[in-house]
Amino acid sequence: MLFRSPRTGLQGALDPLGALQAERIVYVSCSPATLATDLKQLVEVHGYHLEAAGIADMFAHTSHVESVAVLRRGEPAELEKLRLAQAEGPPEKST
C-alpha cells in the first residue's frame, strides 16, 4: 500500500489503515515530524516494523524534502526468517 500524507499527517486515518493489515506500506510525507508520529503508531499499535527510510530532495535550493518510509507487517525476527526463506528458494523436490 502506498500513501502520501498531508503535512498534518494521517491522524484519524491510521486506525482504518492499520485494520487493512497490508503486508507492506510505503509512506511518503513532506513533514518528518508528522511522519515520525504516524510511524510510532503504526509500529506500536498496528504491528508494523520499519524496514527502510530515507529522504528525497525534490525541491532543489529549498529546505523542503520528502521523507519516505517502508514498513512491513510483523516482528523483525519473523521478517528475517521470511527473507532467509525467500533467499533459499522453494524446497527441492525429491526424485
PDB file of N, CA, C and O in Angstrom, residues 1-3 23-29 35 39 42-43 48-54 67-73 79 83:
ATOM      1  N   MET A   1       0.850  -1.151   0.000  1.00  0.00           N
ATOM      2  CA  MET A   1       0.000   0.000   0.000  1.00  0.00           C
ATOM      3  C   MET A   1       0.905   1.225   0.000  1.00  0.00           C
ATOM      4  O   MET A   1       1.875   1.288   0.734  1.00  0.00           O
ATOM      5  N   LEU A   2       0.581   2.182  -0.828  1.00  0.00           N
ATOM      6  CA  LEU A   2       1.349   3.419  -0.927  1.00  0.00           C
ATOM      7  C   LEU A   2       0.449   4.575  -0.550  1.00  0.00           C
ATOM      8  O   LEU A   2      -0.681   4.655  -1.038  1.00  0.00           O
ATOM      9  N   PHE A   3       0.927   5.438   0.324  1.00  0.00           N
ATOM     10  CA  PHE A   3       0.163   6.640   0.583  1.00  0.00           C
ATOM     11  C   PHE A   3       1.065   7.826   0.844  1.00  0.00           C
ATOM     12  O   PHE A   3       2.201   7.686   1.273  1.00  0.00           O
ATOM     13  N   GLU A  23       0.452  -6.010   3.912  1.00  0.00           N
ATOM     14  CA  GLU A  23       1.753  -6.626   4.206  1.00  0.00           C
ATOM     15  C   GLU A  23       2.854  -5.578   4.242  1.00  0.00           C
ATOM     16  O   GLU A  23       3.754  -5.621   5.066  1.00  0.00           O
ATOM     17  N   ARG A  24       2.799  -4.608   3.324  1.00  0.00           N
ATOM     18  CA  ARG A  24       3.836  -3.581   3.238  1.00  0.00           C
ATOM     19  C   ARG A  24       3.179  -2.222   3.017  1.00  0.00           C
ATOM     20  O   ARG A  24       2.210  -2.111   2.279  1.00  0.00           O
ATOM     21  N   ILE A  25       3.748  -1.211   3.654  1.00  0.00           N
ATOM     22  CA  ILE A  25       3.292   0.164   3.483  1.00  0.00           C
ATOM     23  C   ILE A  25       4.479   1.014   3.061  1.00  0.00           C
ATOM     24  O   ILE A  25       5.556   0.933   3.655  1.00  0.00           O
ATOM     25  N   VAL A  26       4.280   1.821   2.045  1.00  0.00           N
ATOM     26  CA  VAL A  26       5.250   2.844   1.664  1.00  0.00           C
ATOM     27  C   VAL A  26       4.582   4.178   1.978  1.00  0.00           C
ATOM     28  O   VAL A  26       3.536   4.501   1.417  1.00  0.00           O
ATOM     29  N   TYR A  27       5.169   4.917   2.878  1.00  0.00           N
ATOM     30  CA  TYR A  27       4.586   6.157   3.387  1.00  0.00           C
ATOM     31  C   TYR A  27       5.487   7.309   2.947  1.00  0.00           C
ATOM     32  O   TYR A  27       6.664   7.336   3.266  1.00  0.00           O
ATOM     33  N   VAL A  28       4.928   8.260   2.228  1.00  0.00           N
ATOM     34  CA  VAL A  28       5.659   9.435   1.764  1.00  0.00           C
ATOM     35  C   VAL A  28       5.073  10.651   2.475  1.00  0.00           C
ATOM     36  O   VAL A  28       3.855  10.821   2.515  1.00  0.00           O
ATOM     37  N   SER A  29       5.943  11.494   3.013  1.00  0.00           N
ATOM     38  CA  SER A  29       5.481  12.652   3.776  1.00  0.00           C
ATOM     39  C   SER A  29       6.396  13.848   3.537  1.00  0.00           C
ATOM     40  O   SER A  29       7.608  13.697   3.397  1.00  0.00           O
ATOM     41  N   LEU A  35       5.506  12.390  10.139  1.00  0.00           N
ATOM     42  CA  LEU A  35       5.867  11.030   9.726  1.00  0.00           C
ATOM     43  C   LEU A  35       6.290  10.226  10.950  1.00  0.00           C
ATOM     44  O   LEU A  35       5.833   9.099  11.159  1.00  0.00           O
ATOM     45  N   LEU A  39       4.454   6.940  12.236  1.00  0.00           N
ATOM     46  CA  LEU A  39       5.201   5.674  12.255  1.00  0.00           C
ATOM     47  C   LEU A  39       5.151   5.037  13.639  1.00  0.00           C
ATOM     48  O   LEU A  39       5.025   3.817  13.758  1.00  0.00           O
ATOM     49  N   LEU A  42       1.908   3.246  13.875  1.00  0.00           N
ATOM     50  CA  LEU A  42       1.863   2.058  13.014  1.00  0.00           C
ATOM     51  C   LEU A  42       2.700   0.919  13.594  1.00  0.00           C
ATOM     52  O   LEU A  42       2.323  -0.244  13.501  1.00  0.00           O
ATOM     53  N   VAL A  43       3.817   1.264  14.214  1.00  0.00           N
ATOM     54  CA  VAL A  43       4.690   0.240  14.805  1.00  0.00           C
ATOM     55  C   VAL A  43       4.116  -0.272  16.133  1.00  0.00           C
ATOM     56  O   VAL A  43       3.959  -1.476  16.332  1.00  0.00           O
ATOM     57  N   TYR A  48       3.538  -3.027  12.761  1.00  0.00           N
ATOM     58  CA  TYR A  48       4.458  -2.884  11.634  1.00  0.00           C
ATOM     59  C   TYR A  48       5.877  -2.708  12.138  1.00  0.00           C
ATOM     60  O   TYR A  48       6.116  -2.334  13.290  1.00  0.00           O
ATOM     61  N   HIS A  49       6.837  -2.959  11.258  1.00  0.00           N
ATOM     62  CA  HIS A  49       8.254  -2.811  11.557  1.00  0.00           C
ATOM     63  C   HIS A  49       8.854  -1.921  10.474  1.00  0.00           C
ATOM     64  O   HIS A  49       8.598  -2.132   9.286  1.00  0.00           O
ATOM     65  N   LEU A  50       9.638  -0.929  10.874  1.00  0.00           N
ATOM     66  CA  LEU A  50      10.285  -0.048   9.913  1.00  0.00           C
ATOM     67  C   LEU A  50      11.386  -0.817   9.201  1.00  0.00           C
ATOM     68  O   LEU A  50      12.331  -1.291   9.819  1.00  0.00           O
ATOM     69  N   GLU A  51      11.237  -0.969   7.902  1.00  0.00           N
ATOM     70  CA  GLU A  51      12.191  -1.732   7.102  1.00  0.00           C
ATOM     71  C   GLU A  51      13.254  -0.832   6.468  1.00  0.00           C
ATOM     72  O   GLU A  51      14.413  -1.210   6.364  1.00  0.00           O
ATOM     73  N   ALA A  52      12.860   0.356   6.040  1.00  0.00           N
ATOM     74  CA  ALA A  52      13.800   1.290   5.415  1.00  0.00           C
ATOM     75  C   ALA A  52      13.225   2.693   5.497  1.00  0.00           C
ATOM     76  O   ALA A  52      12.011   2.868   5.585  1.00  0.00           O
ATOM     77  N   ALA A  53      14.114   3.680   5.462  1.00  0.00           N
ATOM     78  CA  ALA A  53      13.674   5.069   5.478  1.00  0.00           C
ATOM     79  C   ALA A  53      14.705   5.916   4.757  1.00  0.00           C
ATOM     80  O   ALA A  53      15.887   5.558   4.691  1.00  0.00           O
ATOM     81  N   GLY A  54      14.250   7.019   4.204  1.00  0.00           N
ATOM     82  CA  GLY A  54      15.166   7.910   3.519  1.00  0.00           C
ATOM     83  C   GLY A  54      14.477   9.213   3.179  1.00  0.00           C
ATOM     84  O   GLY A  54      13.313   9.427   3.511  1.00  0.00           O
ATOM     85  N   SER A  67      10.071  12.766   2.878  1.00  0.00           N
ATOM     86  CA  SER A  67      10.542  11.629   3.678  1.00  0.00           C
ATOM     87  C   SER A  67       9.792  10.393   3.211  1.00  0.00           C
ATOM     88  O   SER A  67       8.590  10.444   2.950  1.00  0.00           O
ATOM     89  N   VAL A  68      10.515   9.279   3.104  1.00  0.00           N
ATOM     90  CA  VAL A  68       9.914   8.027   2.655  1.00  0.00           C
ATOM     91  C   VAL A  68      10.240   6.944   3.678  1.00  0.00           C
ATOM     92  O   VAL A  68      11.384   6.810   4.111  1.00  0.00           O
ATOM     93  N   ALA A  69       9.224   6.190   4.061  1.00  0.00           N
ATOM     94  CA  ALA A  69       9.418   5.076   4.995  1.00  0.00           C
ATOM     95  C   ALA A  69       8.733   3.838   4.428  1.00  0.00           C
ATOM     96  O   ALA A  69       7.641   3.929   3.879  1.00  0.00           O
ATOM     97  N   VAL A  70       9.401   2.714   4.555  1.00  0.00           N
ATOM     98  CA  VAL A  70       8.832   1.433   4.136  1.00  0.00           C
ATOM     99  C   VAL A  70       8.627   0.606   5.398  1.00  0.00           C
ATOM    100  O   VAL A  70       9.564   0.396   6.164  1.00  0.00           O
ATOM    101  N   LEU A  71       7.386   0.184   5.599  1.00  0.00           N
ATOM    102  CA  LEU A  71       7.046  -0.629   6.767  1.00  0.00           C
ATOM    103  C   LEU A  71       6.549  -1.981   6.302  1.00  0.00           C
ATOM    104  O   LEU A  71       5.925  -2.099   5.245  1.00  0.00           O
ATOM    105  N   ARG A  72       6.839  -2.994   7.098  1.00  0.00           N
ATOM    106  CA  ARG A  72       6.354  -4.338   6.805  1.00  0.00           C
ATOM    107  C   ARG A  72       5.668  -4.872   8.047  1.00  0.00           C
ATOM    108  O   ARG A  72       6.112  -4.644   9.157  1.00  0.00           O
ATOM    109  N   ARG A  73       4.591  -5.578   7.829  1.00  0.00           N
ATOM    110  CA  ARG A  73       3.823  -6.139   8.933  1.00  0.00           C
ATOM    111  C   ARG A  73       4.611  -7.283   9.572  1.00  0.00           C
ATOM    112  O   ARG A  73       5.170  -8.113   8.897  1.00  0.00           O
ATOM    113  N   LEU A  79      10.395 -11.322  10.117  1.00  0.00           N
ATOM    114  CA  LEU A  79      10.745 -10.811   8.800  1.00  0.00           C
ATOM    115  C   LEU A  79      12.074 -11.380   8.329  1.00  0.00           C
ATOM    116  O   LEU A  79      12.246 -11.684   7.154  1.00  0.00           O
ATOM    117  N   ARG A  83      12.828 -13.453   4.920  1.00  0.00           N
ATOM    118  CA  ARG A  83      13.876 -13.097   3.950  1.00  0.00           C
ATOM    119  C   ARG A  83      14.778 -14.289   3.662  1.00  0.00           C
ATOM    120  O   ARG A  83      15.141 -14.548   2.523  1.00  0.00           O
TER     121      ARG A  83
END
